[in-house]
CSV table of N, CA and C in Angstrom, one decimal:
chain,number,residue,atom,x,y,z
A,50,UNK,N,-55.1,77.5,164.5
A,50,UNK,CA,-55.5,76.2,164.9
A,50,UNK,C,-55.4,75.2,163.8
A,51,UNK,N,-55.4,74.0,164.1
A,51,UNK,CA,-55.4,72.9,163.1
A,51,UNK,C,-56.8,72.3,163.1
A,52,UNK,N,-57.3,72.1,161.9
A,52,UNK,CA,-58.6,71.6,161.8
A,52,UNK,C,-58.6,70.5,160.7
A,53,UNK,N,-59.3,69.4,161.0
A,53,UNK,CA,-59.4,68.2,160.1
A,53,UNK,C,-60.9,68.0,159.8
A,54,UNK,N,-61.2,67.9,158.5
A,54,UNK,CA,-62.6,67.8,158.1
A,54,UNK,C,-62.6,66.5,157.2
A,55,UNK,N,-63.4,65.5,157.7
A,55,UNK,CA,-63.5,64.3,156.9
A,55,UNK,C,-64.8,64.3,156.0
A,56,UNK,N,-64.7,63.6,154.9
A,56,UNK,CA,-65.9,63.5,154.1
A,56,UNK,C,-65.8,62.1,153.4
A,57,UNK,N,-66.9,61.8,152.7
A,57,UNK,CA,-66.9,60.5,151.9
A,57,UNK,C,-67.6,59.4,152.6
A,58,UNK,N,-68.0,59.5,153.9
A,58,UNK,CA,-68.7,58.5,154.5
A,58,UNK,C,-70.1,58.3,154.0
A,59,UNK,N,-70.7,57.3,154.5
A,59,UNK,CA,-72.1,57.0,154.1
A,59,UNK,C,-72.4,55.5,154.1
A,60,UNK,N,-73.4,55.1,153.5
A,60,UNK,CA,-73.9,53.7,153.4
A,60,UNK,C,-73.6,53.1,152.1
A,61,UNK,N,-73.2,51.8,152.1
A,61,UNK,CA,-72.8,51.1,150.9
A,61,UNK,C,-73.2,49.6,151.2
A,62,UNK,N,-73.5,48.9,150.1
A,62,UNK,CA,-73.7,47.5,150.2
A,62,UNK,C,-72.4,46.8,150.2
A,63,UNK,N,-72.5,45.6,150.8
A,63,UNK,CA,-71.3,44.7,150.9
A,63,UNK,C,-70.7,44.5,149.5
A,64,UNK,N,-69.4,44.5,149.4
A,64,UNK,CA,-68.7,44.4,148.2
A,64,UNK,C,-68.4,45.7,147.4
A,65,UNK,N,-69.0,46.8,147.9
A,65,UNK,CA,-68.8,48.1,147.3
A,65,UNK,C,-67.6,48.7,147.8
A,66,UNK,N,-67.4,50.0,147.3
A,66,UNK,CA,-66.2,50.7,147.7
A,66,UNK,C,-66.6,52.1,148.1
A,67,UNK,N,-65.7,52.7,148.9
A,67,UNK,CA,-65.8,54.1,149.4
A,67,UNK,C,-64.5,54.7,149.5
A,68,UNK,N,-64.4,56.0,149.2
A,68,UNK,CA,-63.1,56.7,149.5
A,68,UNK,C,-63.4,57.8,150.5
A,69,UNK,N,-62.7,57.8,151.6
A,69,UNK,CA,-62.8,58.8,152.6
A,69,UNK,C,-61.7,59.8,152.3
A,70,UNK,N,-62.0,61.1,152.6
A,70,UNK,CA,-61.0,62.2,152.4
A,70,UNK,C,-61.0,63.0,153.7
A,71,UNK,N,-59.8,63.5,154.0
A,71,UNK,CA,-59.6,64.3,155.2
A,71,UNK,C,-58.8,65.5,154.8
A,72,UNK,N,-59.3,66.7,154.9
A,72,UNK,CA,-58.6,67.9,154.5
A,72,UNK,C,-58.2,68.6,155.8
A,73,UNK,N,-56.9,68.9,155.8
A,73,UNK,CA,-56.3,69.6,157.0
A,73,UNK,C,-56.0,71.0,156.7
A,74,UNK,N,-56.2,71.9,157.7
A,74,UNK,CA,-55.9,73.3,157.6
A,74,UNK,C,-55.2,73.7,158.8
A,75,UNK,N,-54.5,74.9,158.7
A,75,UNK,CA,-53.8,75.4,159.8
A,75,UNK,C,-52.3,75.2,159.7
A,76,UNK,N,-51.6,75.3,160.8
A,76,UNK,CA,-50.1,75.2,160.8
A,76,UNK,C,-49.8,73.7,160.9
A,77,UNK,N,-49.5,73.1,159.8
A,77,UNK,CA,-49.3,71.6,159.7
A,77,UNK,C,-47.8,71.2,159.8
A,78,UNK,N,-46.9,72.2,159.7
A,78,UNK,CA,-45.5,71.9,159.7
A,78,UNK,C,-45.1,71.1,158.4
A,79,UNK,N,-43.8,70.8,158.4
A,79,UNK,CA,-43.3,70.1,157.3
A,79,UNK,C,-43.1,68.6,157.6
A,80,UNK,N,-43.2,68.2,158.8
A,80,UNK,CA,-43.0,66.9,159.2
A,80,UNK,C,-44.2,66.5,160.0
A,81,UNK,N,-45.0,65.6,159.5
A,81,UNK,CA,-46.2,65.1,160.2
A,81,UNK,C,-46.6,63.7,159.7
A,82,UNK,N,-47.5,63.1,160.4
A,82,UNK,CA,-48.1,61.8,160.1
A,82,UNK,C,-49.6,62.0,160.1
A,83,UNK,N,-50.2,61.5,159.0
A,83,UNK,CA,-51.6,61.5,158.9
A,83,UNK,C,-52.1,60.1,158.9
A,84,UNK,N,-53.2,59.9,159.6
A,84,UNK,CA,-53.7,58.5,159.8
A,84,UNK,C,-55.2,58.4,159.8
A,85,UNK,N,-55.7,57.2,159.7
A,85,UNK,CA,-57.1,56.9,159.8
A,85,UNK,C,-57.2,55.8,160.9
A,86,UNK,N,-58.2,56.1,161.8
A,86,UNK,CA,-58.6,55.1,162.8
A,86,UNK,C,-60.1,54.8,162.6
A,87,UNK,N,-60.5,53.7,163.2
A,87,UNK,CA,-62.0,53.5,163.1
A,87,UNK,C,-62.4,52.9,164.5
A,88,UNK,N,-63.6,53.1,164.8
A,88,UNK,CA,-64.2,52.6,166.0
A,88,UNK,C,-65.6,52.0,165.8
A,89,UNK,N,-65.7,50.7,165.7
A,89,UNK,CA,-67.1,50.2,165.6
A,89,UNK,C,-67.9,50.4,166.9
A,90,UNK,N,-69.1,50.4,166.8
A,90,UNK,CA,-70.0,50.6,167.9
A,90,UNK,C,-69.7,49.5,169.0
A,91,UNK,N,-69.4,50.0,170.2
A,91,UNK,CA,-69.2,49.0,171.3
A,91,UNK,C,-67.8,48.4,171.3
A,92,UNK,N,-66.9,48.8,170.4
A,92,UNK,CA,-65.6,48.2,170.3
A,92,UNK,C,-64.5,49.3,170.5
A,93,UNK,N,-63.3,48.9,170.6
A,93,UNK,CA,-62.2,49.8,170.8
A,93,UNK,C,-61.8,50.4,169.5
A,94,UNK,N,-61.2,51.6,169.6
A,94,UNK,CA,-60.7,52.3,168.4
A,94,UNK,C,-59.4,51.5,167.9
A,95,UNK,N,-59.3,51.4,166.6
A,95,UNK,CA,-58.2,50.7,166.0
A,95,UNK,C,-57.6,51.5,164.9
A,96,UNK,N,-56.3,51.3,164.7
A,96,UNK,CA,-55.6,51.9,163.5
A,96,UNK,C,-56.0,51.2,162.2
A,97,UNK,N,-56.3,52.0,161.2
A,97,UNK,CA,-56.6,51.5,159.9
A,97,UNK,C,-55.3,51.7,159.1
A,98,UNK,N,-54.8,52.9,159.0
A,98,UNK,CA,-53.5,53.1,158.3
A,98,UNK,C,-53.0,54.5,158.6
A,99,UNK,N,-51.7,54.6,158.4
A,99,UNK,CA,-51.0,55.9,158.6
A,99,UNK,C,-50.0,56.1,157.5
A,100,UNK,N,-49.7,57.3,157.2
A,100,UNK,CA,-48.7,57.7,156.3
A,100,UNK,C,-47.9,58.9,156.7
A,101,UNK,N,-46.6,58.8,156.7
A,101,UNK,CA,-45.8,59.9,157.1
A,101,UNK,C,-45.6,60.9,156.0
A,102,UNK,N,-45.1,62.1,156.3
A,102,UNK,CA,-44.8,63.1,155.3
A,102,UNK,C,-43.8,62.6,154.3
A,103,UNK,N,-43.0,61.6,154.7
A,103,UNK,CA,-42.0,61.0,153.7
A,103,UNK,C,-42.6,60.0,152.8
A,104,UNK,N,-43.9,59.6,153.0
A,104,UNK,CA,-44.6,58.7,152.1
A,104,UNK,C,-44.6,57.3,152.6
A,105,UNK,N,-44.1,56.9,153.7
A,105,UNK,CA,-44.1,55.6,154.2
A,105,UNK,C,-45.4,55.3,154.8
A,106,UNK,N,-46.0,54.1,154.6
A,106,UNK,CA,-47.3,53.8,155.1
A,106,UNK,C,-47.2,52.6,156.0
A,107,UNK,N,-48.1,52.6,157.0
A,107,UNK,CA,-48.2,51.5,157.9
A,107,UNK,C,-49.7,51.2,158.1
A,108,UNK,N,-50.0,49.9,158.0
A,108,UNK,CA,-51.4,49.5,158.1
A,108,UNK,C,-51.7,48.7,159.4
A,109,UNK,N,-52.9,48.8,159.9
A,109,UNK,CA,-53.3,48.0,161.0
A,109,UNK,C,-53.5,46.6,160.6
A,110,UNK,N,-53.7,45.8,161.6
A,110,UNK,CA,-53.9,44.3,161.3
A,110,UNK,C,-55.0,44.1,160.4
A,111,UNK,N,-54.8,43.3,159.4
A,111,UNK,CA,-55.8,42.9,158.4
A,111,UNK,C,-56.4,44.0,157.6
A,112,UNK,N,-55.7,45.1,157.5
A,112,UNK,CA,-56.2,46.3,156.8
A,112,UNK,C,-55.7,46.4,155.4
A,113,UNK,N,-54.5,45.9,155.2
A,113,UNK,CA,-53.8,46.2,153.9
A,113,UNK,C,-54.4,45.6,152.7
A,114,UNK,N,-55.1,44.5,152.9
A,114,UNK,CA,-55.6,43.7,151.8
A,114,UNK,C,-56.7,44.5,151.0
A,115,UNK,N,-57.5,45.3,151.7
A,115,UNK,CA,-58.6,46.0,151.1
A,115,UNK,C,-58.6,47.5,151.2
A,116,UNK,N,-57.7,48.0,152.1
A,116,UNK,CA,-57.6,49.5,152.3
A,116,UNK,C,-56.3,50.0,151.8
A,117,UNK,N,-56.4,51.2,151.2
A,117,UNK,CA,-55.2,51.9,150.7
A,117,UNK,C,-55.2,53.4,151.1
A,118,UNK,N,-54.1,53.8,151.8
A,118,UNK,CA,-54.0,55.1,152.2
A,118,UNK,C,-53.1,55.9,151.3
A,119,UNK,N,-53.5,57.2,151.0
A,119,UNK,CA,-52.7,58.0,150.2
A,119,UNK,C,-52.8,59.4,150.7
A,120,UNK,N,-51.9,60.3,150.3
A,120,UNK,CA,-52.0,61.7,150.7
A,120,UNK,C,-51.5,62.6,149.6
A,121,UNK,N,-52.1,63.7,149.6
A,121,UNK,CA,-51.8,64.8,148.6
A,121,UNK,C,-51.4,66.0,149.4
A,122,UNK,N,-50.1,66.2,149.5
A,122,UNK,CA,-49.6,67.3,150.3
A,122,UNK,C,-49.9,68.7,149.8
A,123,UNK,N,-50.0,68.7,148.4
A,123,UNK,CA,-50.4,70.0,147.8
A,123,UNK,C,-51.8,70.4,148.2
A,124,UNK,N,-52.6,69.5,148.5
A,124,UNK,CA,-54.0,69.8,149.0
A,124,UNK,C,-54.2,69.6,150.5
A,125,UNK,N,-53.2,69.2,151.2
A,125,UNK,CA,-53.2,68.9,152.6
A,125,UNK,C,-54.3,67.9,152.9
A,126,UNK,N,-54.3,66.8,152.1
A,126,UNK,CA,-55.4,65.9,152.2
A,126,UNK,C,-54.8,64.5,152.3
A,127,UNK,N,-55.5,63.7,153.1
A,127,UNK,CA,-55.2,62.2,153.2
A,127,UNK,C,-56.4,61.5,152.8
A,128,UNK,N,-56.3,60.4,152.1
A,128,UNK,CA,-57.4,59.7,151.6
A,128,UNK,C,-57.3,58.2,152.0
A,129,UNK,N,-58.5,57.6,152.1
A,129,UNK,CA,-58.5,56.2,152.4
A,129,UNK,C,-59.5,55.5,151.4
A,130,UNK,N,-58.9,54.7,150.5
A,130,UNK,CA,-59.7,53.9,149.6
A,130,UNK,C,-60.0,52.6,150.2
A,131,UNK,N,-61.3,52.3,150.3
A,131,UNK,CA,-61.8,51.1,150.9
A,131,UNK,C,-62.5,50.3,149.8
A,132,UNK,N,-62.1,49.0,149.6
A,132,UNK,CA,-62.7,48.2,148.6
A,132,UNK,C,-63.2,46.9,149.2
A,133,UNK,N,-64.1,46.3,148.5
A,133,UNK,CA,-64.7,45.0,148.9
A,133,UNK,C,-65.2,45.1,150.4
A,134,UNK,N,-66.0,46.1,150.6
A,134,UNK,CA,-66.4,46.4,152.0
A,134,UNK,C,-67.3,45.3,152.5
A,135,UNK,N,-67.2,45.1,153.8
A,135,UNK,CA,-67.9,44.1,154.5
A,135,UNK,C,-68.7,44.7,155.7
A,136,UNK,N,-69.8,44.0,156.1
A,136,UNK,CA,-70.5,44.6,157.2
A,136,UNK,C,-69.7,44.9,158.5
A,137,UNK,N,-68.6,44.1,158.7
A,137,UNK,CA,-67.8,44.3,159.9
A,137,UNK,C,-66.9,45.6,159.7
A,138,UNK,N,-66.9,46.2,158.5
A,138,UNK,CA,-66.2,47.5,158.4
A,138,UNK,C,-67.0,48.6,158.9
A,139,UNK,N,-68.3,48.4,159.2
A,139,UNK,CA,-69.1,49.4,159.8
A,139,UNK,C,-68.5,50.0,161.0
A,140,UNK,N,-68.3,51.4,161.0
A,140,UNK,CA,-67.6,52.0,162.1
A,140,UNK,C,-67.7,53.5,161.9
A,141,UNK,N,-67.3,54.3,162.9
A,141,UNK,CA,-66.9,55.7,162.7
A,141,UNK,C,-65.5,55.7,162.4
A,142,UNK,N,-65.1,56.4,161.3
A,142,UNK,CA,-63.8,56.6,160.9
A,142,UNK,C,-63.3,58.0,161.2
A,143,UNK,N,-62.1,58.0,161.8
A,143,UNK,CA,-61.5,59.3,162.3
A,143,UNK,C,-60.2,59.5,161.6
A,144,UNK,N,-60.0,60.8,161.2
A,144,UNK,CA,-58.7,61.3,160.7
A,144,UNK,C,-57.9,61.9,161.8
A,145,UNK,N,-56.6,61.7,161.7
A,145,UNK,CA,-55.7,62.2,162.8
A,145,UNK,C,-54.5,62.7,162.1
A,146,UNK,N,-53.9,63.8,162.6
A,146,UNK,CA,-52.6,64.3,162.2
A,146,UNK,C,-51.8,64.5,163.4
A,147,UNK,N,-50.5,64.1,163.3
A,147,UNK,CA,-49.5,64.4,164.4
A,147,UNK,C,-48.5,65.3,163.8
A,148,UNK,N,-48.4,66.5,164.3
A,148,UNK,CA,-47.5,67.5,163.8
A,148,UNK,C,-46.2,67.5,164.7
A,149,UNK,N,-45.1,67.3,164.1
A,149,UNK,CA,-43.9,67.3,164.9
A,149,UNK,C,-43.6,68.6,165.6
A,150,UNK,N,-43.4,68.6,166.9
A,150,UNK,CA,-43.0,69.8,167.6
A,150,UNK,C,-41.5,69.8,168.0
A,151,UNK,N,-41.0,68.7,168.5
A,151,UNK,CA,-39.6,68.4,168.8
A,151,UNK,C,-39.3,67.0,168.3
A,152,UNK,N,-38.1,66.6,168.5
A,152,UNK,CA,-37.8,65.2,168.3
A,152,UNK,C,-38.5,64.3,169.2
A,153,UNK,N,-39.0,64.8,170.3
A,153,UNK,CA,-39.6,64.0,171.3
A,153,UNK,C,-41.1,64.1,171.5
A,154,UNK,N,-41.7,65.0,170.8
A,154,UNK,CA,-43.1,65.3,171.0
A,154,UNK,C,-43.7,65.7,169.7
A,155,UNK,N,-45.1,65.6,169.7
A,155,UNK,CA,-45.9,66.0,168.5
A,155,UNK,C,-47.2,66.5,169.0
A,156,UNK,N,-47.8,67.4,168.3
A,156,UNK,CA,-49.1,67.9,168.5
A,156,UNK,C,-50.1,67.0,167.7
A,157,UNK,N,-51.1,66.5,168.4
A,157,UNK,CA,-52.1,65.6,167.7
A,157,UNK,C,-53.4,66.3,167.6
A,158,UNK,N,-54.1,66.1,166.5
A,158,UNK,CA,-55.4,66.7,166.2
A,158,UNK,C,-56.2,65.7,165.5
A,159,UNK,N,-57.5,65.7,165.9
A,159,UNK,CA,-58.5,64.7,165.4
A,159,UNK,C,-59.6,65.3,164.7
A,160,UNK,N,-60.1,64.7,163.6
A,160,UNK,CA,-61.3,65.1,163.0
A,160,UNK,C,-62.5,64.6,163.8
A,161,UNK,N,-63.7,65.0,163.4
A,161,UNK,CA,-64.9,64.7,164.1
A,161,UNK,C,-65.4,63.3,163.9
A,162,UNK,N,-64.9,62.7,162.8
A,162,UNK,CA,-65.3,61.3,162.5
A,162,UNK,C,-66.5,61.3,161.5
A,163,UNK,N,-66.5,60.3,160.7
A,163,UNK,CA,-67.6,60.0,159.7
A,163,UNK,C,-68.0,58.6,159.8
A,164,UNK,N,-69.3,58.4,159.7
A,164,UNK,CA,-69.9,57.1,159.8
A,164,UNK,C,-69.8,56.4,158.4
A,165,UNK,N,-69.4,55.1,158.5
A,165,UNK,CA,-69.4,54.2,157.4
A,165,UNK,C,-70.3,53.0,157.7
A,166,UNK,N,-71.3,52.8,157.0
A,166,UNK,CA,-72.2,51.7,157.2
A,166,UNK,C,-72.2,50.8,156.0
A,167,UNK,N,-71.9,49.5,156.2
A,167,UNK,CA,-71.9,48.5,155.1
A,167,UNK,C,-73.1,47.5,155.4
A,168,UNK,N,-74.0,47.4,154.4
A,168,UNK,CA,-75.1,46.6,154.6
A,168,UNK,C,-74.9,45.3,153.8
A,169,UNK,N,-75.3,44.2,154.4
A,169,UNK,CA,-75.2,42.9,153.7
A,169,UNK,C,-76.3,42.7,152.7
């Protein structure tokens, strides 16, 4: 099975920084995309950033200015550096991996999510 374990969440004051980490285990394949989503309370889930196994990154709307995604394939880890945090960044952050099965499909796996709370 594939398992994703997130860490690094917690509480921080506005203007601070946090780094989230997601460690994947299991049969990850050689072609996959790892990503971060977030879901504020009472709001829809939204893409924060994703990075393919080839190293290309895509950011959600208004995310690139303060968030940076990176991955360490040797450690099967994807990280999210968050800087200049604002109260509106408060959300549950989820790690996701999509493992290529065929050219037309992928297997998707989600972490359990971590809470990030930013206080003013």
